[in-house]
mmCIF file of C-alpha atoms in Angstrom:
data_model
loop_
_atom_site.group_PDB
_atom_site.id
_atom_site.type_symbol
_atom_site.label_atom_id
_atom_site.label_comp_id
_atom_site.label_asym_id
_atom_site.label_seq_id
_atom_site.Cartn_x
_atom_site.Cartn_y
_atom_site.Cartn_z
ATOM 1 C CA MET S 55 27.933 33.187 -26.601
ATOM 2 C CA THR S 56 25.799 34.643 -29.389
ATOM 3 C CA LYS S 57 22.652 36.589 -28.605
ATOM 4 C CA ARG S 58 20.540 33.884 -30.230
ATOM 5 C CA LEU S 59 22.145 31.092 -28.167
ATOM 6 C CA ALA S 60 21.806 33.150 -24.982
ATOM 7 C CA ALA S 61 18.113 33.641 -25.709
ATOM 8 C CA VAL S 62 17.617 29.888 -26.193
ATOM 9 C CA VAL S 63 19.398 29.111 -22.913
ATOM 10 C CA ALA S 64 17.283 31.685 -21.086
ATOM 11 C CA ALA S 65 14.104 30.238 -22.558
ATOM 12 C CA ILE S 66 15.051 26.737 -21.450
ATOM 13 C CA ALA S 67 15.752 28.008 -17.938
ATOM 14 C CA VAL S 68 12.348 29.695 -17.759
ATOM 15 C CA LEU S 69 10.666 26.515 -19.031
ATOM 16 C CA ALA S 70 12.396 24.444 -16.342
ATOM 17 C CA VAL S 71 11.099 26.780 -13.634
ATOM 18 C CA VAL S 72 7.575 26.572 -15.054
ATOM 19 C CA VAL S 73 7.701 22.753 -15.084
ATOM 20 C CA VAL S 74 8.868 22.609 -11.464
ATOM 21 C CA MET S 75 6.140 25.042 -10.408
ATOM 22 C CA ALA S 76 3.511 23.011 -12.251
ATOM 23 C CA PHE S 77 4.337 19.862 -10.344
ATOM 24 C CA THR S 78 5.064 21.415 -6.954
ATOM 25 C CA GLN S 79 2.122 22.895 -5.092
ATOM 26 C CA PRO S 80 2.610 25.619 -2.465
ATOM 27 C CA GLY S 81 4.017 24.110 0.735
ATOM 28 C CA GLU S 82 4.823 20.825 -0.982
ATOM 29 C CA SER S 83 8.218 19.241 -0.395
ATOM 30 C CA ALA S 84 10.260 18.023 -3.343
ATOM 31 C CA GLN S 85 12.109 15.393 -1.296
ATOM 32 C CA GLY S 86 9.735 12.586 -2.276
ATOM 33 C CA VAL S 87 8.063 9.861 -0.230
ATOM 34 C CA ARG S 88 10.238 7.096 1.157
ATOM 35 C CA LEU S 89 10.373 4.573 3.977
ATOM 36 C CA THR S 90 12.974 5.244 6.650
ATOM 37 C CA ARG S 91 13.985 3.385 9.796
ATOM 38 C CA GLN S 92 14.348 5.531 12.896
ATOM 39 C CA PRO S 93 16.928 4.924 15.671
ATOM 40 C CA ASP S 94 14.246 3.388 17.914
ATOM 41 C CA GLY S 95 13.232 0.918 15.197
ATOM 42 C CA THR S 96 10.034 2.637 14.083
ATOM 43 C CA MET S 97 9.459 2.825 10.349
ATOM 44 C CA VAL S 98 8.210 6.038 8.743
ATOM 45 C CA LEU S 99 6.591 6.146 5.308
ATOM 46 C CA ALA S 100 6.352 9.798 4.354
ATOM 47 C CA ASP S 101 7.770 12.809 2.627
ATOM 48 C CA MET S 102 10.119 13.711 5.468
ATOM 49 C CA GLY S 103 10.074 17.340 4.383
ATOM 50 C CA GLY S 104 6.296 17.585 4.200
ATOM 51 C CA SER S 105 3.713 18.630 6.774
ATOM 52 C CA ALA S 106 1.009 15.985 6.370
ATOM 53 C CA PRO S 107 -1.024 14.659 9.320
ATOM 54 C CA VAL S 108 0.775 12.007 11.364
ATOM 55 C CA LEU S 109 -0.791 8.586 11.821
ATOM 56 C CA ASP S 110 0.915 6.394 14.439
ATOM 57 C CA LEU S 111 0.147 2.681 14.182
ATOM 58 C CA TYR S 112 1.135 0.474 17.101
ATOM 59 C CA GLU S 113 0.965 -3.196 16.149
ATOM 60 C CA ASP S 114 2.067 -6.619 17.350
ATOM 61 C CA PHE S 115 2.770 -9.098 14.571
ATOM 62 C CA ASP S 116 1.150 -11.905 16.610
ATOM 63 C CA CYS S 117 -2.025 -9.866 17.210
ATOM 64 C CA PRO S 118 -5.046 -11.184 15.210
ATOM 65 C CA VAL S 119 -6.849 -7.832 15.403
ATOM 66 C CA CYS S 120 -3.736 -6.150 13.982
ATOM 67 C CA LYS S 121 -3.892 -8.611 11.096
ATOM 68 C CA GLU S 122 -7.556 -7.714 10.571
ATOM 69 C CA LEU S 123 -6.743 -3.989 10.565
ATOM 70 C CA HIS S 124 -3.941 -4.625 8.100
ATOM 71 C CA SER S 125 -6.254 -6.497 5.742
ATOM 72 C CA ARG S 126 -8.873 -3.731 5.858
ATOM 73 C CA VAL S 127 -6.946 -0.488 5.635
ATOM 74 C CA ASN S 128 -3.310 -1.126 4.761
ATOM 75 C CA ALA S 129 -3.831 -0.454 1.056
ATOM 76 C CA THR S 130 -5.566 2.835 1.876
ATOM 77 C CA LEU S 131 -2.852 3.944 4.302
ATOM 78 C CA GLU S 132 -0.005 3.146 1.939
ATOM 79 C CA LYS S 133 -1.797 4.921 -0.920
ATOM 80 C CA LEU S 134 -2.294 8.069 1.159
ATOM 81 C CA ALA S 135 1.304 7.973 2.357
ATOM 82 C CA LEU S 136 2.648 7.580 -1.173
ATOM 83 C CA GLU S 137 0.468 10.512 -2.244
ATOM 84 C CA GLY S 138 2.045 12.604 0.514
ATOM 85 C CA LYS S 139 -1.260 12.963 2.379
ATOM 86 C CA VAL S 140 -0.202 11.267 5.608
ATOM 87 C CA LYS S 141 2.976 10.577 7.532
ATOM 88 C CA LEU S 142 2.614 6.902 8.416
ATOM 89 C CA VAL S 143 4.599 5.741 11.444
ATOM 90 C CA PHE S 144 4.781 2.006 12.191
ATOM 91 C CA HIS S 145 5.549 1.074 15.801
ATOM 92 C CA THR S 146 6.223 -2.650 16.234
ATOM 93 C CA VAL S 147 5.582 -3.730 19.821
ATOM 94 C CA THR S 148 5.243 -6.902 21.861
ATOM 95 C CA ILE S 149 2.090 -6.535 23.898
ATOM 96 C CA PHE S 150 1.550 -10.145 24.976
ATOM 97 C CA GLN S 151 2.957 -11.537 28.207
ATOM 98 C CA ASP S 152 1.743 -15.128 27.865
ATOM 99 C CA GLU S 153 3.315 -17.867 25.777
ATOM 100 C CA PRO S 154 3.524 -18.797 22.998
ATOM 101 C CA MET S 155 2.334 -15.372 21.813
ATOM 102 C CA ARG S 156 5.111 -13.409 23.502
ATOM 103 C CA SER S 157 7.955 -15.398 21.965
ATOM 104 C CA ASN S 158 6.205 -15.461 18.584
ATOM 105 C CA SER S 159 5.961 -11.678 18.671
ATOM 106 C CA ILE S 160 9.548 -11.092 19.762
ATOM 107 C CA ARG S 161 11.004 -13.333 17.056
ATOM 108 C CA ALA S 162 8.988 -11.613 14.333
ATOM 109 C CA ALA S 163 9.772 -8.116 15.571
ATOM 110 C CA ALA S 164 13.492 -8.838 15.888
ATOM 111 C CA ALA S 165 13.510 -10.249 12.360
ATOM 112 C CA ALA S 166 11.742 -7.146 11.036
ATOM 113 C CA ARG S 167 14.611 -5.014 12.330
ATOM 114 C CA CYS S 168 16.976 -7.031 10.139
ATOM 115 C CA VAL S 169 15.109 -6.351 6.914
ATOM 116 C CA PRO S 170 16.266 -3.352 4.845
ATOM 117 C CA GLU S 171 13.903 -0.440 4.315
ATOM 118 C CA ALA S 172 13.413 -1.344 0.649
ATOM 119 C CA ASN S 173 11.956 -4.733 1.602
ATOM 120 C CA TRP S 174 10.297 -3.960 4.917
ATOM 121 C CA LEU S 175 6.716 -3.291 3.801
ATOM 122 C CA ARG S 176 6.621 -6.520 1.830
ATOM 123 C CA PHE S 177 8.094 -8.396 4.807
ATOM 124 C CA ARG S 178 5.396 -6.915 7.030
ATOM 125 C CA ASP S 179 2.789 -8.280 4.608
ATOM 126 C CA GLU S 180 4.466 -11.695 4.793
ATOM 127 C CA LEU S 181 4.372 -11.672 8.602
ATOM 128 C CA PHE S 182 0.659 -10.977 8.819
ATOM 129 C CA ALA S 183 -0.023 -13.590 6.138
ATOM 130 C CA MET S 184 1.818 -16.277 8.122
ATOM 131 C CA GLN S 185 0.619 -15.262 11.596
ATOM 132 C CA PRO S 186 0.462 -18.347 13.875
ATOM 133 C CA ALA S 187 -3.064 -19.695 14.403
ATOM 134 C CA PRO S 188 -5.037 -20.445 16.439
ATOM 135 C CA HIS S 189 -4.049 -17.466 18.518
ATOM 136 C CA GLY S 190 -2.974 -18.277 22.040
ATOM 137 C CA VAL S 191 -2.206 -21.883 21.160
ATOM 138 C CA ALA S 192 0.009 -22.049 18.091
ATOM 139 C CA SER S 193 3.735 -21.493 18.144
ATOM 140 C CA GLY S 194 5.129 -19.958 14.996
ATOM 141 C CA PHE S 195 7.347 -17.336 13.448
ATOM 142 C CA THR S 196 10.260 -19.764 13.810
ATOM 143 C CA VAL S 197 13.593 -18.391 12.683
ATOM 144 C CA ALA S 198 13.481 -20.719 9.670
ATOM 145 C CA GLU S 199 10.035 -19.398 8.720
ATOM 146 C CA LEU S 200 11.183 -15.816 9.201
ATOM 147 C CA VAL S 201 14.272 -16.358 7.054
ATOM 148 C CA GLY S 202 11.997 -17.692 4.327
ATOM 149 C CA ALA S 203 9.649 -14.729 4.649
ATOM 150 C CA ALA S 204 12.559 -12.301 4.393
ATOM 151 C CA ARG S 205 13.803 -14.022 1.262
ATOM 152 C CA ARG S 206 10.330 -13.855 -0.287
ATOM 153 C CA ALA S 207 10.413 -10.140 0.478
ATOM 154 C CA GLY S 208 13.699 -9.896 -1.389
ATOM 155 C CA ALA S 209 16.050 -9.675 1.619
ATOM 156 C CA SER S 210 18.892 -12.081 2.397
ATOM 157 C CA VAL S 211 19.380 -11.490 6.116
ATOM 158 C CA ASP S 212 19.606 -15.084 7.301
ATOM 159 C CA ASP S 213 22.294 -14.625 9.967
ATOM 160 C CA CYS S 214 20.640 -11.563 11.489
ATOM 161 C CA VAL S 215 17.244 -13.248 11.675
ATOM 162 C CA THR S 216 18.641 -16.504 13.043
ATOM 163 C CA SER S 217 20.716 -14.771 15.729
ATOM 164 C CA GLN S 218 17.760 -12.640 16.879
ATOM 165 C CA SER S 219 20.299 -9.905 17.486
ATOM 166 C CA TYR S 220 17.624 -7.190 17.716
ATOM 167 C CA ALA S 221 15.384 -8.937 20.256
ATOM 168 C CA LYS S 222 16.840 -7.083 23.247
ATOM 169 C CA ALA S 223 16.610 -3.677 21.577
ATOM 170 C CA HIS S 224 13.025 -4.383 20.541
ATOM 171 C CA LEU S 225 11.997 -5.242 24.098
ATOM 172 C CA GLU S 226 13.769 -2.188 25.497
ATOM 173 C CA GLU S 227 11.875 0.106 23.128
ATOM 174 C CA THR S 228 8.576 -1.700 23.767
ATOM 175 C CA ALA S 229 9.012 -1.129 27.500
ATOM 176 C CA LYS S 230 8.978 2.643 26.890
ATOM 177 C CA ILE S 231 5.597 2.575 25.139
ATOM 178 C CA ARG S 232 2.398 3.071 27.135
ATOM 179 C CA ILE S 233 -0.608 1.675 25.283
ATOM 180 C CA ASP S 234 -3.525 -0.434 26.449
ATOM 181 C CA GLY S 235 -3.466 -2.885 23.572
ATOM 182 C CA THR S 236 -2.917 -3.427 19.891
ATOM 183 C CA PRO S 237 -3.694 -2.187 17.391
ATOM 184 C CA THR S 238 -3.586 1.382 18.645
ATOM 185 C CA VAL S 239 -4.045 4.039 15.965
ATOM 186 C CA LEU S 240 -3.460 7.733 16.628
ATOM 187 C CA LEU S 241 -4.059 10.574 14.175
ATOM 188 C CA ASN S 242 -2.105 13.640 15.249
ATOM 189 C CA GLY S 243 -2.089 12.178 18.743
ATOM 190 C CA GLN S 244 -5.833 11.458 18.907
ATOM 191 C CA MET S 245 -7.091 7.882 19.312
ATOM 192 C CA LEU S 246 -9.199 6.733 16.366
ATOM 193 C CA GLY S 247 -10.780 3.572 17.810
ATOM 194 C CA GLU S 248 -13.151 1.615 15.560
ATOM 195 C CA LEU S 249 -13.029 4.304 12.879
ATOM 196 C CA ALA S 250 -9.543 3.040 12.002
ATOM 197 C CA PHE S 251 -11.028 -0.193 10.597
ATOM 198 C CA ASP S 252 -13.150 1.597 7.981
ATOM 199 C CA PRO S 253 -10.988 2.600 5.001
ATOM 200 C CA VAL S 254 -13.436 5.251 3.779
ATOM 201 C CA ALA S 255 -13.892 6.850 7.197
ATOM 202 C CA LEU S 256 -10.176 6.612 7.879
ATOM 203 C CA GLU S 257 -9.271 8.378 4.636
ATOM 204 C CA ARG S 258 -11.848 11.081 5.377
ATOM 205 C CA ALA S 259 -10.403 11.583 8.860
ATOM 206 C CA ILE S 260 -6.897 11.918 7.437
ATOM 207 C CA THR S 261 -7.683 14.162 4.493
ATOM 208 C CA GLY S 262 -10.648 16.071 5.871
ATOM 209 C CA GLY S 263 -12.672 14.843 2.930
ATOM 210 C CA ASP S 264 -11.051 17.206 0.454
ATOM 211 C CA GLY S 265 -7.426 16.140 0.688
ATOM 212 C CA VAL S 266 -4.579 17.954 2.388
ATOM 213 C CA THR S 267 -1.743 20.191 1.303
ATOM 214 C CA VAL S 268 1.692 18.849 2.225
#
């Protein structure tokens, strides 16, 4: 290798380091944000190598208040997660004991376990959009409806949804969770209460008002 070529190669190497340093802040992970399914069925939207605050969201797909929370703050939460400012953990539970809500919830939750990670957030949107109403009276989330919702989300998981093969696992995991109701929102283990419904206040609570380093 000539001296001139060696100098060019060295310069390119230095430039590459500078570019990486420019786009990677101290303490920031280079793994990137992605959605992953955990062994217990929870879904985590985060940079798995980062150190952002953790927001745990416990929700029942047949819960009208969960649908309201989703409509108010979901866009904010997903934005913050994609920016690496929060580790967003979705816990799907069945909180209702009475029918038809209980069966509605179980069918939807079991179907959600069938949907691949790449399509899951869109499927979640579909579920809240088609939530059975009026609450406490309407039956819904039929397997045919859930198959259609999965397809609209880009997932062909007809057999899995129809068989409800994840219903038992969902109920077993739900039984381990101790919450008083849904939605339950925890930020680093602390209950947020009504603050969770205000997107501005919620973002401030997560970022401290000036953002966070992850």
